Tab-separated table of C-alpha atoms in Angstrom:
chain	number	residue	atom	x	y	z
W	1	MET	CA	84.528	91.373	113.950
W	2	THR	CA	87.877	92.280	112.373
W	3	TYR	CA	88.362	94.732	109.505
W	4	LEU	CA	91.267	95.389	107.104
W	5	SER	CA	91.451	98.924	105.674
W	6	ARG	CA	93.391	100.386	102.675
W	7	ILE	CA	93.664	104.139	102.642
W	8	ARG	CA	95.254	106.269	99.705
W	9	ILE	CA	97.704	108.923	100.901
W	10	ASN	CA	98.594	112.137	98.953
W	11	PRO	CA	102.351	112.597	99.560
W	12	LEU	CA	102.099	116.365	98.489
W	13	ARG	CA	99.827	117.461	101.247
W	14	GLU	CA	101.375	119.160	104.277
W	15	LYS	CA	99.666	116.686	106.862
W	16	SER	CA	100.779	113.806	104.636
W	17	ARG	CA	104.502	114.850	104.851
W	18	LEU	CA	104.295	114.783	108.638
W	19	LEU	CA	102.578	111.415	108.671
W	20	LEU	CA	105.046	109.874	106.284
W	21	ALA	CA	108.097	111.190	108.136
W	22	SER	CA	107.006	110.065	111.580
W	23	PRO	CA	105.738	106.629	112.666
W	24	HIS	CA	104.663	108.122	115.942
W	25	ALA	CA	102.454	110.829	114.050
W	26	MET	CA	100.969	108.085	111.871
W	27	HIS	CA	100.190	105.941	114.878
W	28	GLY	CA	98.138	108.847	116.311
W	29	ALA	CA	96.287	109.424	113.057
W	30	VAL	CA	95.397	105.688	112.946
W	31	MET	CA	94.210	105.734	116.517
W	32	TYR	CA	91.768	108.516	115.744
W	33	GLY	CA	90.059	106.356	113.258
W	34	ILE	CA	88.642	104.166	116.067
W	35	PRO	CA	85.573	105.752	117.826
W	36	ASP	CA	85.376	103.607	120.929
W	37	ALA	CA	88.177	102.842	123.304
W	38	PRO	CA	91.031	102.316	120.705
W	39	THR	CA	93.609	101.664	123.453
W	40	GLU	CA	91.861	98.542	124.392
W	41	GLN	CA	92.312	96.765	121.168
W	42	ARG	CA	95.322	95.723	119.092
W	43	ILE	CA	95.617	97.889	116.041
W	44	LEU	CA	98.100	97.026	113.349
W	45	TRP	CA	99.083	99.144	110.450
W	46	ARG	CA	101.635	99.259	107.713
W	47	LEU	CA	102.626	101.978	105.145
W	48	ASP	CA	103.462	100.592	101.714
W	49	ALA	CA	105.399	103.246	99.715
W	50	ASP	CA	106.603	101.236	96.752
W	51	ASP	CA	105.254	103.933	94.545
W	52	PRO	CA	106.279	107.231	96.360
W	53	ARG	CA	103.543	109.094	94.421
W	54	ARG	CA	100.860	106.733	95.788
W	55	PRO	CA	101.576	105.528	99.275
W	56	MET	CA	98.995	103.054	100.726
W	57	LEU	CA	98.155	102.738	104.319
W	58	PHE	CA	96.960	99.311	105.669
W	59	VAL	CA	95.252	98.988	108.972
W	60	LEU	CA	93.760	96.022	110.817
W	61	THR	CA	91.180	96.778	113.513
W	62	ASP	CA	88.820	94.865	115.838
W	63	THR	CA	85.931	97.297	115.118
W	64	ARG	CA	84.767	99.104	112.003
W	65	PRO	CA	86.784	102.358	111.574
W	66	ASP	CA	86.168	105.774	109.999
W	67	TRP	CA	88.942	107.277	108.063
W	68	SER	CA	87.336	110.576	107.142
W	69	HIS	CA	89.903	112.629	108.940
W	70	LEU	CA	92.747	110.985	106.946
W	71	ILE	CA	91.104	111.437	103.700
W	72	GLU	CA	90.394	115.141	104.481
W	73	GLN	CA	93.799	115.909	105.812
W	74	ALA	CA	96.127	113.556	103.902
W	75	GLY	CA	94.169	112.127	100.979
W	76	TRP	CA	92.422	113.250	97.710
W	77	PRO	CA	88.998	114.219	99.263
W	78	ASP	CA	87.743	115.641	95.992
W	79	ALA	CA	89.139	113.205	93.542
W	80	ASP	CA	87.455	110.157	91.885
W	81	GLY	CA	88.067	106.571	93.060
W	82	PRO	CA	87.832	104.795	96.369
W	83	HIS	CA	89.747	106.798	98.947
W	84	ALA	CA	89.442	104.080	101.706
W	85	ALA	CA	88.434	100.457	101.346
W	86	ILE	CA	87.316	98.694	104.494
W	87	ARG	CA	86.720	94.937	104.226
W	88	ASP	CA	85.519	92.351	106.679
W	89	TYR	CA	88.365	89.958	107.575
W	90	ALA	CA	86.187	86.953	108.254
W	91	PRO	CA	86.252	85.477	104.674
W	92	LEU	CA	90.061	85.437	104.747
W	93	LEU	CA	90.147	83.790	108.241
W	94	ALA	CA	87.702	81.113	106.951
W	95	GLN	CA	90.342	80.182	104.284
W	96	ILE	CA	93.029	79.390	106.820
W	97	ALA	CA	93.910	75.724	106.854
W	98	VAL	CA	97.038	73.497	107.282
W	99	GLY	CA	98.722	73.145	103.854
W	100	ARG	CA	97.188	76.347	102.373
W	101	GLU	CA	99.641	78.598	100.637
W	102	PHE	CA	99.479	82.374	100.175
W	103	ALA	CA	101.584	85.100	98.910
W	104	PHE	CA	102.521	87.406	101.795
W	105	ARG	CA	103.971	90.722	102.738
W	106	LEU	CA	105.292	91.810	106.156
W	107	THR	CA	107.218	94.900	107.466
W	108	ALA	CA	108.855	93.946	110.629
W	109	ASN	CA	111.414	95.189	113.177
W	110	PRO	CA	113.937	92.238	113.488
W	111	VAL	CA	115.700	92.483	116.867
W	112	GLN	CA	117.841	90.481	119.338
W	113	ASN	CA	118.079	90.636	123.064
W	114	THR	CA	121.520	90.959	124.488
W	115	SER	CA	123.028	91.957	127.746
W	116	ALA	CA	126.327	93.110	126.186
W	117	PRO	CA	125.875	95.283	122.989
W	118	ILE	CA	129.069	95.632	121.019
W	119	LYS	CA	128.807	99.429	120.636
W	120	PRO	CA	126.531	100.599	123.496
W	121	THR	CA	124.861	103.937	123.345
W	122	GLU	CA	124.965	106.431	126.244
W	123	THR	CA	121.574	105.291	127.370
W	124	GLN	CA	122.592	101.605	127.333
W	125	LEU	CA	125.734	102.436	129.338
W	126	GLU	CA	123.520	104.201	131.961
W	127	ARG	CA	121.316	101.141	132.108
W	128	ALA	CA	124.211	98.780	132.384
W	129	ALA	CA	125.289	100.634	135.473
W	130	GLU	CA	122.047	100.038	137.248
W	131	ALA	CA	121.880	97.655	140.108
W	132	LYS	CA	119.336	95.397	138.301
W	133	ARG	CA	120.793	95.000	134.788
W	134	ARG	CA	118.259	94.354	132.007
W	135	SER	CA	118.888	92.866	128.500
W	136	PHE	CA	118.960	95.415	125.624
W	137	ARG	CA	116.854	95.103	122.491
W	138	ILE	CA	119.060	95.676	119.592
W	139	GLY	CA	117.916	95.881	115.979
W	140	HIS	CA	119.429	93.697	113.263
W	141	ARG	CA	120.977	95.985	110.706
W	142	THR	CA	122.191	93.691	107.951
W	143	ALA	CA	119.908	91.941	105.248
W	144	ASP	CA	121.483	88.556	106.267
W	145	GLN	CA	120.624	89.062	109.930
W	146	GLN	CA	117.130	90.169	109.308
W	147	LEU	CA	116.460	87.364	106.956
W	148	ASP	CA	117.744	84.787	109.438
W	149	TRP	CA	115.728	86.288	112.171
W	150	PHE	CA	112.547	85.864	110.015
W	151	LEU	CA	113.190	82.297	108.853
W	152	SER	CA	114.221	81.097	112.257
W	153	ARG	CA	110.825	82.039	113.801
W	154	THR	CA	108.349	81.032	111.169
W	155	GLU	CA	107.641	77.743	112.942
W	156	ARG	CA	106.480	79.494	116.116
W	157	TRP	CA	104.194	81.724	113.909
W	158	GLY	CA	102.389	78.741	112.398
W	159	PHE	CA	103.810	78.733	108.930
W	160	GLU	CA	106.839	77.687	106.818
W	161	VAL	CA	108.473	79.204	103.760
W	162	PRO	CA	108.877	76.629	100.987
W	163	PRO	CA	112.166	76.166	99.164
W	164	SER	CA	112.874	78.678	96.432
W	165	HIS	CA	112.395	77.999	92.746
W	166	THR	CA	114.020	81.305	91.577
W	167	ASP	CA	117.283	81.221	89.594
W	168	PRO	CA	119.391	82.920	90.724
W	169	PRO	CA	118.341	83.281	94.387
W	170	GLY	CA	117.420	86.556	95.621
W	171	LEU	CA	119.527	88.866	97.612
W	172	GLY	CA	120.475	87.124	100.984
W	173	LEU	CA	119.117	83.754	99.869
W	174	GLU	CA	122.427	82.167	98.637
W	175	PRO	CA	123.071	78.669	100.310
W	176	GLY	CA	125.156	79.045	103.393
W	177	ASN	CA	124.311	82.706	103.744
W	178	GLY	CA	123.426	83.710	107.194
W	179	GLY	CA	123.352	80.017	108.337
W	180	LEU	CA	120.795	79.005	105.667
W	181	THR	CA	121.293	75.837	103.583
W	182	THR	CA	118.305	76.001	101.239
W	183	PRO	CA	117.113	79.095	99.499
W	184	ARG	CA	113.493	79.899	100.440
W	185	GLU	CA	110.675	81.678	98.731
W	186	VAL	CA	111.127	85.016	100.506
W	187	ARG	CA	113.055	88.165	99.736
W	188	ILE	CA	113.637	91.531	101.413
W	189	THR	CA	112.175	94.108	99.253
W	190	ALA	CA	112.821	97.194	101.434
W	191	ARG	CA	115.037	98.193	104.351
W	192	ALA	CA	115.045	101.326	106.336
W	193	ARG	CA	116.338	103.061	109.392
W	194	ARG	CA	113.643	105.249	111.098
W	195	SER	CA	114.514	107.810	113.724
W	196	PHE	CA	111.789	110.000	115.166
W	197	ARG	CA	110.861	111.536	118.503
W	198	LYS	CA	107.555	110.916	120.354
W	199	LYS	CA	107.356	114.506	121.618
W	200	ASN	CA	107.616	117.757	119.708
W	201	ASN	CA	109.539	119.379	122.529
W	202	GLY	CA	112.493	117.084	122.336
W	203	GLY	CA	113.297	113.811	124.155
W	204	LYS	CA	115.483	110.971	123.069
W	205	PRO	CA	114.745	109.718	119.552
W	206	VAL	CA	113.364	106.289	118.713
W	207	VAL	CA	115.441	104.284	116.287
W	208	LEU	CA	113.884	101.415	114.298
W	209	HIS	CA	115.580	99.169	111.842
W	210	THR	CA	112.911	97.669	109.535
W	211	ALA	CA	112.621	95.119	106.730
W	212	THR	CA	109.913	94.380	104.395
W	213	PHE	CA	109.630	90.588	103.507
W	214	GLU	CA	107.573	89.280	100.553
W	215	GLY	CA	107.278	85.739	99.339
W	216	ARG	CA	105.171	82.560	99.693
W	217	LEU	CA	104.161	80.802	102.806
W	218	ARG	CA	102.510	77.540	103.842
W	219	ILE	CA	100.330	77.220	106.874
W	220	THR	CA	101.443	74.639	109.339
W	221	ASP	CA	99.354	75.429	112.562
W	222	VAL	CA	96.015	77.166	112.257
W	223	THR	CA	95.798	78.467	115.758
W	224	LEU	CA	99.382	79.957	115.824
W	225	PHE	CA	98.937	81.487	112.384
W	226	THR	CA	95.586	83.001	112.982
W	227	ASP	CA	96.953	84.583	116.185
W	228	ARG	CA	99.905	86.180	114.311
W	229	LEU	CA	97.420	87.487	111.652
W	230	LEU	CA	95.246	89.200	114.353
W	231	HIS	CA	98.074	90.340	116.788
W	232	GLY	CA	101.007	90.856	114.535
W	233	ILE	CA	104.663	89.783	114.396
W	234	GLY	CA	107.716	91.152	116.290
W	235	PRO	CA	108.051	94.360	118.201
W	236	ALA	CA	107.319	98.021	117.268
W	237	LYS	CA	103.690	97.270	116.292
W	238	SER	CA	102.615	100.828	117.242
W	239	TYR	CA	105.095	102.169	114.619
W	240	GLY	CA	103.971	100.341	111.574
W	241	CYS	CA	105.576	96.931	112.002
W	242	GLY	CA	104.070	93.455	112.457
W	243	LEU	CA	101.057	93.465	110.070
W	244	LEU	CA	101.080	90.330	108.000
W	245	THR	CA	98.934	90.547	104.917
W	246	LEU	CA	98.047	87.718	102.370
W	247	ALA	CA	97.102	87.437	98.753
W	248	PRO	CA	96.119	84.326	96.693
W	249	LEU	CA	98.547	82.542	94.504
W	250	PRO	CA	96.786	82.245	91.140
W	251	GLY	CA	96.774	78.823	89.535
W	252	LEU	CA	98.282	77.049	92.641
W	253	ARG	CA	96.482	73.854	93.707
W	254	GLN	CA	96.028	74.114	97.538
W	255	GLU	CA	96.390	71.239	99.819
W	256	ARG	CA	93.579	70.517	102.137
């Protein structure tokens, strides 16, 4: 079984401020919601903070979770309304078919691998001096680079993004921008640079450049697409990246 959860976060509570500031801390809180061997399953999560007063945490798990600790420490335990919604993912997976279209949302960590970074950090210089050189994973920092990273990989993820019908095109979707010739039904709705430490006693910070993509997709390969739904897209999955979520497109005739 697979479950998709949605948990309301109260940003004014002390524990919430810690979780919202550190993807490492949020990852730990998410893992505590899985009772049996959480490290043996792929857990995906994403924090949606479109409304800073009502952040929403989405989590995809292989087993049914318990979010009591998050509600007590970082939610509204005494307020009305659903504090955490947990839904079986099977009905959604049953709808996956070639030609089917959905609205989607994804927060990802667009990166490139290179052996010669333009502005290497001190750590990268140390690694470059090693006998066995390894490539470096560098985060894309501009909207054009991040959008090109996304659109150049959709085929291997089992879907395509249809041509855009918006007028004018959204940011980064102009023809010829970033190597693109046709505007597509996707836009970047949020971009962030996150820096945090894994340990409270110091250590080198982890730096992530993230982008949130929203738009419309069309499934081209059921097996590839299902695999990405369940296992995520791109790196930094432990830190809130990679969870692709879908929503129906009202009034759209689906191809079968």
